Amino acid sequence: MTQVNQGYTDHSFSDDVCYEILSFLGDDWKFVLTKCTLISKQWLEVIKQRSKLSACFSNPKVNRVMEKGFLHYFVKIKFKSVYKLNDEWFDVFEKMNQLTELQIDWVREIDLKRIVDLKQLTKLSVCSCTEDVEQVKLIGEMKQLTELKISSNKFGDEGAKIIGGMTQLTKLEIKSNRIGKLGAKALCNLKELKELRISENALGASGAKSISQLKQLTTLTIDYNQLGPEGAKAISEIPNLTNLSICSDQIGAAGAKSISKMKQLLTLSADGNAIGDKGAKAIGEMKQLTSLHLSFNHIGFEGAKAISELKNLRYLNMTTNPLSSEGAQLLQNMKLPKLIIDFKFQN
């Protein structure tokens, strides 16, 4: 005699559903490891097979949870407000065989030799960690890196020359490092680079000409580099740029006219360049723009009128410009999803 349990219904989730639920937990790795692993054997197996965990630590001591056999599930580790990392942490890192991204900004007491040994890393952030060029040389040995953030280390042209040898990089942030024209010349060797953030250095027009040789760039942030009109002209010759930030670079109206020829550009930030109405009229010819920042540029009614003709704009910031009430009204009439202007400058 065969018994049939007609009232039975399987309420368990599929592995895919379990994984989707885990994905919604984001970076709450503690909850995943201390709670979700205990739900059932199925959940434990899904976590083992699929989880790619990220963690942020603000305590220099190794978290005890990290010792429970889950180290190989972590792909990204970040430290916040930690000024020293001891060898115990590096022992942990070496056991994280899936760790590909490490962010250790502002950690001043650190043995960078131990980082070089982490051969699986592809993304590294070591901002404000060292001013020692010898330490930078260690980073330069990491030929597997594709993304590097190494801002605020003040290593100058010598450090930039080392980074210029990391020809595999596709993304580089190297802001505030006292880099001049010689360092910029070294960086032009990075032929795989797609994104470069090099603000707050001392490139000048000569350095801009070197950077303009990076023809494959799609994103460039080059604020506060004293480029002038000549430097802006050089930057305008990068053919694949779609995102450009060139704030406070003394480009003036002539520089704005050069930038206006970049018909592939979609987002432009050019705050603080004194481009005036003449420069704004040139920018007003960039009909393809979707996002535009032009604060602190001495732009009046005529400039506002030109900008108001940009029909593809979705974001516009024109604060601290004497637009006049009529000019401000023209911008309001654009009905943009995001418009930032201030009326205290309008008469």
mmCIF file of C-alpha atoms in Angstrom:
data_model
loop_
_atom_site.group_PDB
_atom_site.id
_atom_site.type_symbol
_atom_site.label_atom_id
_atom_site.label_comp_id
_atom_site.label_asym_id
_atom_site.label_seq_id
_atom_site.Cartn_x
_atom_site.Cartn_y
_atom_site.Cartn_z
ATOM 1 C CA MET A 1 0.000 0.000 0.000
ATOM 2 C CA THR A 2 1.419 3.340 -1.076
ATOM 3 C CA GLN A 3 0.984 6.415 1.073
ATOM 4 C CA VAL A 4 0.745 9.792 -0.620
ATOM 5 C CA ASN A 5 1.197 12.966 1.377
ATOM 6 C CA GLN A 6 -1.086 15.211 -0.663
ATOM 7 C CA GLY A 7 -0.863 18.105 1.784
ATOM 8 C CA TYR A 8 2.907 18.541 1.568
ATOM 9 C CA THR A 9 4.261 21.762 0.051
ATOM 10 C CA ASP A 10 7.960 22.540 -0.323
ATOM 11 C CA HIS A 11 8.496 26.054 1.053
ATOM 12 C CA SER A 12 12.290 26.093 0.644
ATOM 13 C CA PHE A 13 13.896 28.728 -1.601
ATOM 14 C CA SER A 14 15.972 27.905 -4.622
ATOM 15 C CA ASP A 15 19.695 28.630 -4.412
ATOM 16 C CA ASP A 16 19.206 31.569 -6.772
ATOM 17 C CA VAL A 17 16.589 33.132 -4.500
ATOM 18 C CA CYS A 18 18.842 32.674 -1.464
ATOM 19 C CA TYR A 19 21.649 34.395 -3.319
ATOM 20 C CA GLU A 20 19.417 37.315 -4.322
ATOM 21 C CA ILE A 21 18.397 37.787 -0.689
ATOM 22 C CA LEU A 22 22.056 37.783 0.348
ATOM 23 C CA SER A 23 22.791 40.371 -2.329
ATOM 24 C CA PHE A 24 20.316 42.786 -0.746
ATOM 25 C CA LEU A 25 22.298 42.660 2.498
ATOM 26 C CA GLY A 26 25.069 44.610 0.788
ATOM 27 C CA ASP A 27 28.171 45.012 2.958
ATOM 28 C CA ASP A 28 26.640 43.623 6.153
ATOM 29 C CA TRP A 29 29.165 40.816 6.234
ATOM 30 C CA LYS A 30 28.818 40.261 9.994
ATOM 31 C CA PHE A 31 25.128 39.441 9.629
ATOM 32 C CA VAL A 32 25.825 37.124 6.703
ATOM 33 C CA LEU A 33 28.505 35.185 8.567
ATOM 34 C CA THR A 34 27.017 35.105 12.066
ATOM 35 C CA LYS A 35 23.325 34.718 11.200
ATOM 36 C CA CYS A 36 22.676 33.626 7.625
ATOM 37 C CA THR A 37 25.122 30.725 7.822
ATOM 38 C CA LEU A 38 22.987 29.282 10.640
ATOM 39 C CA ILE A 39 19.646 29.336 8.789
ATOM 40 C CA SER A 40 20.154 25.982 7.111
ATOM 41 C CA LYS A 41 22.699 23.807 5.379
ATOM 42 C CA GLN A 42 21.445 25.148 2.042
ATOM 43 C CA TRP A 43 22.123 28.774 3.043
ATOM 44 C CA LEU A 44 25.571 27.818 4.299
ATOM 45 C CA GLU A 45 26.391 26.154 0.973
ATOM 46 C CA VAL A 46 25.122 29.144 -1.035
ATOM 47 C CA ILE A 47 27.293 31.478 1.038
ATOM 48 C CA LYS A 48 30.292 29.185 0.581
ATOM 49 C CA GLN A 49 29.850 28.870 -3.167
ATOM 50 C CA ARG A 50 28.668 32.328 -4.211
ATOM 51 C CA SER A 51 29.261 35.005 -1.608
ATOM 52 C CA LYS A 52 31.646 37.836 -2.421
ATOM 53 C CA LEU A 53 31.826 39.844 0.780
ATOM 54 C CA SER A 54 33.026 43.393 1.414
ATOM 55 C CA ALA A 55 34.014 44.722 4.831
ATOM 56 C CA CYS A 56 34.963 48.083 6.328
ATOM 57 C CA PHE A 57 36.963 48.243 9.564
ATOM 58 C CA SER A 58 37.591 51.170 11.899
ATOM 59 C CA ASN A 59 39.485 49.171 14.524
ATOM 60 C CA PRO A 60 43.146 48.265 13.954
ATOM 61 C CA LYS A 61 42.691 44.953 15.781
ATOM 62 C CA VAL A 62 41.787 41.862 13.773
ATOM 63 C CA ASN A 63 38.089 41.110 14.157
ATOM 64 C CA ARG A 64 37.535 37.708 15.752
ATOM 65 C CA VAL A 65 34.850 36.833 13.194
ATOM 66 C CA MET A 66 37.635 36.819 10.608
ATOM 67 C CA GLU A 67 39.037 33.692 12.247
ATOM 68 C CA LYS A 68 36.017 31.447 11.708
ATOM 69 C CA GLY A 69 36.952 29.901 8.385
ATOM 70 C CA PHE A 70 35.260 32.423 6.095
ATOM 71 C CA LEU A 71 38.313 34.378 4.996
ATOM 72 C CA HIS A 72 38.183 33.165 1.408
ATOM 73 C CA TYR A 73 34.708 34.725 0.895
ATOM 74 C CA PHE A 74 36.032 38.299 1.097
ATOM 75 C CA VAL A 75 36.774 40.185 -2.133
ATOM 76 C CA LYS A 76 37.059 43.751 -0.775
ATOM 77 C CA ILE A 77 38.480 45.167 2.462
ATOM 78 C CA LYS A 78 38.430 48.840 3.462
ATOM 79 C CA PHE A 79 39.843 50.603 6.513
ATOM 80 C CA LYS A 80 38.408 53.823 7.931
ATOM 81 C CA SER A 81 40.160 56.022 10.503
ATOM 82 C CA VAL A 82 42.843 53.405 11.112
ATOM 83 C CA TYR A 83 46.396 54.753 11.334
ATOM 84 C CA LYS A 84 48.358 51.567 11.849
ATOM 85 C CA LEU A 85 48.116 48.017 10.517
ATOM 86 C CA ASN A 86 50.111 45.309 12.236
ATOM 87 C CA ASP A 87 51.440 42.059 10.803
ATOM 88 C CA GLU A 88 48.430 40.154 12.107
ATOM 89 C CA TRP A 89 46.261 41.849 9.480
ATOM 90 C CA PHE A 90 48.609 40.871 6.679
ATOM 91 C CA ASP A 91 48.514 37.279 7.867
ATOM 92 C CA VAL A 92 44.736 37.501 7.449
ATOM 93 C CA PHE A 93 45.001 39.091 3.988
ATOM 94 C CA GLU A 94 47.223 36.270 2.771
ATOM 95 C CA LYS A 95 44.486 33.764 3.622
ATOM 96 C CA MET A 96 41.886 35.721 1.633
ATOM 97 C CA ASN A 97 42.513 34.035 -1.696
ATOM 98 C CA GLN A 98 39.633 35.917 -3.364
ATOM 99 C CA LEU A 99 40.650 39.366 -2.077
ATOM 100 C CA THR A 100 40.972 41.598 -5.149
ATOM 101 C CA GLU A 101 40.383 45.084 -3.696
ATOM 102 C CA LEU A 102 42.109 46.713 -0.711
ATOM 103 C CA GLN A 103 41.622 50.280 0.537
ATOM 104 C CA ILE A 104 44.034 51.433 3.248
ATOM 105 C CA ASP A 105 43.951 55.230 2.922
ATOM 106 C CA TRP A 106 45.469 57.308 5.750
ATOM 107 C CA VAL A 107 47.196 54.307 7.293
ATOM 108 C CA ARG A 108 50.527 55.922 8.134
ATOM 109 C CA GLU A 109 52.236 53.019 9.858
ATOM 110 C CA ILE A 110 52.240 50.175 7.379
ATOM 111 C CA ASP A 111 54.669 47.714 5.833
ATOM 112 C CA LEU A 112 54.076 48.136 2.110
ATOM 113 C CA LYS A 113 56.338 45.154 1.446
ATOM 114 C CA ARG A 114 53.547 42.938 2.734
ATOM 115 C CA ILE A 115 51.093 44.468 0.261
ATOM 116 C CA VAL A 116 53.334 43.581 -2.678
ATOM 117 C CA ASP A 117 52.994 39.925 -1.665
ATOM 118 C CA LEU A 118 49.212 40.034 -2.227
ATOM 119 C CA LYS A 119 49.408 38.852 -5.834
ATOM 120 C CA GLN A 120 45.637 38.489 -6.254
ATOM 121 C CA LEU A 121 44.955 42.223 -5.762
ATOM 122 C CA THR A 122 43.753 44.100 -8.850
ATOM 123 C CA LYS A 123 42.481 47.270 -7.118
ATOM 124 C CA LEU A 124 44.474 49.161 -4.484
ATOM 125 C CA SER A 125 43.949 52.477 -2.686
ATOM 126 C CA VAL A 126 46.868 53.865 -0.657
ATOM 127 C CA CYS A 127 46.058 57.574 -0.415
ATOM 128 C CA SER A 128 47.966 59.621 2.165
ATOM 129 C CA CYS A 129 50.061 56.665 3.272
ATOM 130 C CA THR A 130 53.636 57.551 2.383
ATOM 131 C CA GLU A 131 55.863 60.294 0.979
ATOM 132 C CA ASP A 132 58.803 57.921 0.585
ATOM 133 C CA VAL A 133 59.670 57.263 -3.068
ATOM 134 C CA GLU A 134 61.225 53.942 -2.035
ATOM 135 C CA GLN A 135 57.818 52.871 -0.742
ATOM 136 C CA VAL A 136 56.217 53.970 -4.009
ATOM 137 C CA LYS A 137 58.679 51.700 -5.825
ATOM 138 C CA LEU A 138 57.141 48.765 -3.981
ATOM 139 C CA ILE A 139 53.704 49.681 -5.317
ATOM 140 C CA GLY A 140 55.220 49.978 -8.783
ATOM 141 C CA GLU A 141 56.160 46.284 -8.611
ATOM 142 C CA MET A 142 52.485 45.259 -8.494
ATOM 143 C CA LYS A 143 52.092 44.604 -12.200
ATOM 144 C CA GLN A 144 48.762 42.816 -11.706
ATOM 145 C CA LEU A 145 46.988 46.011 -10.576
ATOM 146 C CA THR A 146 44.481 47.512 -13.010
ATOM 147 C CA GLU A 147 43.131 50.247 -10.692
ATOM 148 C CA LEU A 148 45.259 52.378 -8.360
ATOM 149 C CA LYS A 149 44.443 55.294 -6.071
ATOM 150 C CA ILE A 150 47.599 56.888 -4.694
ATOM 151 C CA SER A 151 46.602 60.505 -4.017
ATOM 152 C CA SER A 152 47.968 62.884 -1.368
ATOM 153 C CA ASN A 153 51.361 61.257 -0.974
ATOM 154 C CA LYS A 154 53.489 64.247 -2.108
ATOM 155 C CA PHE A 155 56.011 62.071 -3.944
ATOM 156 C CA GLY A 156 56.526 64.489 -6.833
ATOM 157 C CA ASP A 157 57.846 63.743 -10.299
ATOM 158 C CA GLU A 158 60.062 60.886 -9.084
ATOM 159 C CA GLY A 159 57.056 59.005 -7.759
ATOM 160 C CA ALA A 160 55.077 59.750 -10.922
ATOM 161 C CA LYS A 161 57.876 58.234 -13.008
ATOM 162 C CA ILE A 162 57.483 54.993 -11.056
ATOM 163 C CA ILE A 163 53.715 54.943 -11.535
ATOM 164 C CA GLY A 164 54.291 55.661 -15.224
ATOM 165 C CA GLY A 165 55.875 52.219 -15.471
ATOM 166 C CA MET A 166 52.644 50.483 -14.441
ATOM 167 C CA THR A 167 51.495 50.231 -18.030
ATOM 168 C CA GLN A 168 48.694 47.771 -17.240
ATOM 169 C CA LEU A 169 46.632 50.362 -15.312
ATOM 170 C CA THR A 170 43.168 51.237 -16.633
ATOM 171 C CA LYS A 171 42.164 53.604 -13.790
ATOM 172 C CA LEU A 172 44.473 55.938 -11.859
ATOM 173 C CA GLU A 173 43.844 58.538 -9.167
ATOM 174 C CA ILE A 174 47.022 60.487 -8.438
ATOM 175 C CA LYS A 175 45.769 63.805 -7.044
ATOM 176 C CA SER A 176 47.751 66.190 -4.836
ATOM 177 C CA ASN A 177 51.204 64.728 -5.338
ATOM 178 C CA ARG A 178 53.294 67.744 -6.430
ATOM 179 C CA ILE A 179 53.556 66.403 -9.961
ATOM 180 C CA GLY A 180 54.912 68.745 -12.619
ATOM 181 C CA LYS A 181 55.613 68.497 -16.318
ATOM 182 C CA LEU A 182 58.267 65.768 -15.939
ATOM 183 C CA GLY A 183 55.901 63.541 -13.976
ATOM 184 C CA ALA A 184 53.143 64.162 -16.515
ATOM 185 C CA LYS A 185 55.503 63.136 -19.303
ATOM 186 C CA ALA A 186 56.131 59.819 -17.528
ATOM 187 C CA LEU A 187 52.414 59.171 -17.101
ATOM 188 C CA CYS A 188 51.792 59.449 -20.828
ATOM 189 C CA ASN A 189 53.222 55.908 -21.090
ATOM 190 C CA LEU A 190 49.992 54.525 -19.589
ATOM 191 C CA LYS A 191 48.402 53.557 -22.884
ATOM 192 C CA GLU A 192 45.716 51.320 -21.312
ATOM 193 C CA LEU A 193 44.415 54.101 -19.052
ATOM 194 C CA LYS A 194 40.700 54.909 -19.420
ATOM 195 C CA GLU A 195 40.179 57.071 -16.319
ATOM 196 C CA LEU A 196 42.659 59.556 -14.851
ATOM 197 C CA ARG A 197 42.184 61.838 -11.843
ATOM 198 C CA ILE A 198 45.182 64.130 -11.483
ATOM 199 C CA SER A 199 43.836 67.287 -9.812
ATOM 200 C CA GLU A 200 45.792 69.552 -7.449
ATOM 201 C CA ASN A 201 49.202 69.135 -9.014
ATOM 202 C CA ALA A 202 51.356 71.571 -11.010
ATOM 203 C CA LEU A 203 51.092 70.290 -14.568
ATOM 204 C CA GLY A 204 50.789 73.613 -16.378
ATOM 205 C CA ALA A 205 50.313 73.799 -20.134
ATOM 206 C CA SER A 206 53.346 71.601 -20.766
ATOM 207 C CA GLY A 207 52.017 68.832 -18.526
ATOM 208 C CA ALA A 208 48.617 69.071 -20.203
ATOM 209 C CA LYS A 209 50.266 68.446 -23.560
ATOM 210 C CA SER A 210 51.737 65.208 -22.193
ATOM 211 C CA ILE A 211 48.401 64.107 -20.762
ATOM 212 C CA SER A 212 46.763 64.815 -24.127
ATOM 213 C CA GLN A 213 48.795 61.928 -25.571
ATOM 214 C CA LEU A 214 46.581 59.516 -23.620
ATOM 215 C CA LYS A 215 44.201 59.201 -26.548
ATOM 216 C CA GLN A 216 42.274 56.298 -25.014
ATOM 217 C CA LEU A 217 41.065 58.314 -21.971
ATOM 218 C CA THR A 218 37.307 58.530 -21.501
ATOM 219 C CA THR A 219 37.298 60.276 -18.088
ATOM 220 C CA LEU A 220 39.703 63.012 -16.972
ATOM 221 C CA THR A 221 39.701 65.116 -13.800
ATOM 222 C CA ILE A 222 42.450 67.735 -14.018
ATOM 223 C CA ASP A 223 41.285 70.549 -11.697
ATOM 224 C CA TYR A 224 43.692 73.044 -10.072
ATOM 225 C CA ASN A 225 46.625 72.531 -12.415
ATOM 226 C CA GLN A 226 47.182 76.030 -13.858
ATOM 227 C CA LEU A 227 46.615 74.798 -17.402
ATOM 228 C CA GLY A 228 45.701 78.146 -18.954
ATOM 229 C CA PRO A 229 44.173 78.492 -22.445
ATOM 230 C CA GLU A 230 47.069 76.596 -24.030
ATOM 231 C CA GLY A 231 46.626 73.649 -21.679
ATOM 232 C CA ALA A 232 42.880 73.595 -22.319
ATOM 233 C CA LYS A 233 43.566 73.465 -26.051
ATOM 234 C CA ALA A 234 45.803 70.426 -25.547
ATOM 235 C CA ILE A 235 43.185 68.635 -23.447
ATOM 236 C CA SER A 236 40.524 69.343 -26.081
ATOM 237 C CA GLU A 237 42.472 67.137 -28.491
ATOM 238 C CA ILE A 238 41.850 63.924 -26.501
ATOM 239 C CA PRO A 239 39.420 62.240 -28.917
ATOM 240 C CA ASN A 240 37.567 59.758 -26.682
ATOM 241 C CA LEU A 241 36.846 61.894 -23.605
ATOM 242 C CA THR A 242 33.200 61.807 -22.535
ATOM 243 C CA ASN A 243 33.691 63.151 -18.987
ATOM 244 C CA LEU A 244 35.930 66.132 -18.227
ATOM 245 C CA SER A 245 36.514 68.175 -15.069
ATOM 246 C CA ILE A 246 38.795 71.170 -15.652
ATOM 247 C CA CYS A 247 37.872 73.465 -12.738
ATOM 248 C CA SER A 248 40.006 76.385 -11.531
ATOM 249 C CA ASP A 249 42.547 75.985 -14.311
ATOM 250 C CA GLN A 250 42.641 79.600 -15.547
ATOM 251 C CA ILE A 251 41.415 78.596 -18.996
ATOM 252 C CA GLY A 252 39.391 81.781 -19.650
ATOM 253 C CA ALA A 253 37.146 82.331 -22.657
ATOM 254 C CA ALA A 254 39.817 81.129 -25.088
ATOM 255 C CA GLY A 255 40.132 77.824 -23.241
ATOM 256 C CA ALA A 256 36.356 77.437 -23.160
ATOM 257 C CA LYS A 257 36.283 77.911 -26.925
ATOM 258 C CA SER A 258 38.789 75.064 -27.331
ATOM 259 C CA ILE A 259 36.813 72.793 -25.012
ATOM 260 C CA SER A 260 33.618 73.564 -26.954
ATOM 261 C CA LYS A 261 35.032 71.671 -29.934
ATOM 262 C CA MET A 262 34.864 68.376 -28.000
ATOM 263 C CA LYS A 263 31.677 67.086 -29.589
ATOM 264 C CA GLN A 264 31.947 63.684 -27.907
ATOM 265 C CA LEU A 265 31.879 65.202 -24.383
ATOM 266 C CA LEU A 266 28.769 64.447 -22.297
ATOM 267 C CA THR A 267 29.662 65.840 -18.863
ATOM 268 C CA LEU A 268 31.725 68.979 -18.259
ATOM 269 C CA SER A 269 32.804 70.690 -15.047
ATOM 270 C CA ALA A 270 34.601 73.991 -15.612
ATOM 271 C CA ASP A 271 33.921 75.955 -12.427
ATOM 272 C CA GLY A 272 36.133 78.891 -11.477
ATOM 273 C CA ASN A 273 37.692 79.681 -14.851
ATOM 274 C CA ALA A 274 36.453 83.243 -15.500
ATOM 275 C CA ILE A 275 35.128 82.262 -18.916
ATOM 276 C CA GLY A 276 32.529 85.074 -18.917
ATOM 277 C CA ASP A 277 29.711 85.425 -21.423
ATOM 278 C CA LYS A 278 32.045 84.843 -24.343
ATOM 279 C CA GLY A 279 33.151 81.475 -22.976
ATOM 280 C CA ALA A 280 29.597 80.536 -22.008
ATOM 281 C CA LYS A 281 28.456 81.203 -25.565
ATOM 282 C CA ALA A 282 31.101 78.776 -26.809
ATOM 283 C CA ILE A 283 29.985 76.122 -24.308
ATOM 284 C CA GLY A 284 26.425 76.782 -25.471
ATOM 285 C CA GLU A 285 27.390 75.177 -28.790
ATOM 286 C CA MET A 286 27.961 71.812 -27.094
ATOM 287 C CA LYS A 287 24.463 70.530 -27.798
ATOM 288 C CA GLN A 288 25.282 66.978 -26.710
ATOM 289 C CA LEU A 289 26.036 67.853 -23.054
ATOM 290 C CA THR A 290 23.921 66.152 -20.384
ATOM 291 C CA SER A 291 25.663 67.562 -17.271
ATOM 292 C CA LEU A 292 27.335 70.966 -16.861
ATOM 293 C CA HIS A 293 29.026 72.815 -13.975
ATOM 294 C CA LEU A 294 29.889 76.484 -14.608
ATOM 295 C CA SER A 295 29.943 78.112 -11.161
ATOM 296 C CA PHE A 296 32.169 81.141 -10.414
ATOM 297 C CA ASN A 297 32.630 82.148 -14.053
ATOM 298 C CA HIS A 298 31.406 85.784 -14.314
ATOM 299 C CA ILE A 299 28.551 84.686 -16.560
ATOM 300 C CA GLY A 300 25.751 87.191 -17.141
ATOM 301 C CA PHE A 301 22.515 87.304 -19.117
ATOM 302 C CA GLU A 302 24.057 86.639 -22.541
ATOM 303 C CA GLY A 303 25.899 83.592 -21.267
ATOM 304 C CA ALA A 304 22.807 82.286 -19.482
ATOM 305 C CA LYS A 305 20.830 82.701 -22.687
ATOM 306 C CA ALA A 306 23.349 80.585 -24.608
ATOM 307 C CA ILE A 307 23.369 77.851 -21.960
ATOM 308 C CA SER A 308 19.556 77.770 -21.915
ATOM 309 C CA GLU A 309 19.673 76.412 -25.485
ATOM 310 C CA LEU A 310 21.281 73.139 -24.389
ATOM 311 C CA LYS A 311 18.284 70.859 -24.833
ATOM 312 C CA ASN A 312 19.980 67.608 -23.749
ATOM 313 C CA LEU A 313 21.027 68.898 -20.322
ATOM 314 C CA ARG A 314 19.730 67.038 -17.278
ATOM 315 C CA TYR A 315 21.956 68.689 -14.659
ATOM 316 C CA LEU A 316 23.153 72.298 -14.498
ATOM 317 C CA ASN A 317 25.050 74.159 -11.762
ATOM 318 C CA MET A 318 25.482 77.899 -12.387
ATOM 319 C CA THR A 319 25.906 79.212 -8.839
ATOM 320 C CA THR A 320 27.804 82.425 -8.066
ATOM 321 C CA ASN A 321 27.333 84.024 -11.472
ATOM 322 C CA PRO A 322 25.693 87.439 -12.101
ATOM 323 C CA LEU A 323 23.094 85.915 -14.422
ATOM 324 C CA SER A 324 20.508 88.681 -13.815
ATOM 325 C CA SER A 325 16.933 87.810 -12.894
ATOM 326 C CA GLU A 326 16.105 87.450 -16.581
ATOM 327 C CA GLY A 327 18.994 85.050 -17.145
ATOM 328 C CA ALA A 328 18.036 83.001 -14.101
ATOM 329 C CA GLN A 329 14.480 82.794 -15.408
ATOM 330 C CA LEU A 330 15.698 81.474 -18.760
ATOM 331 C CA LEU A 331 17.501 78.670 -16.957
ATOM 332 C CA GLN A 332 14.456 77.894 -14.838
ATOM 333 C CA ASN A 333 12.364 77.664 -17.986
ATOM 334 C CA MET A 334 14.526 74.735 -19.112
ATOM 335 C CA LYS A 335 12.630 72.549 -16.591
ATOM 336 C CA LEU A 336 15.734 70.516 -15.817
ATOM 337 C CA PRO A 337 15.596 67.535 -13.424
ATOM 338 C CA LYS A 338 18.395 69.257 -11.445
ATOM 339 C CA LEU A 339 19.174 72.992 -11.610
ATOM 340 C CA ILE A 340 21.349 74.843 -9.086
ATOM 341 C CA ILE A 341 21.479 78.649 -9.173
ATOM 342 C CA ASP A 342 21.465 81.263 -6.418
ATOM 343 C CA PHE A 343 19.278 84.330 -6.566
ATOM 344 C CA LYS A 344 21.367 86.504 -4.241
ATOM 345 C CA PHE A 345 23.637 87.275 -7.200
ATOM 346 C CA GLN A 346 20.736 88.287 -9.454
ATOM 347 C CA ASN A 347 19.504 91.883 -9.758
#
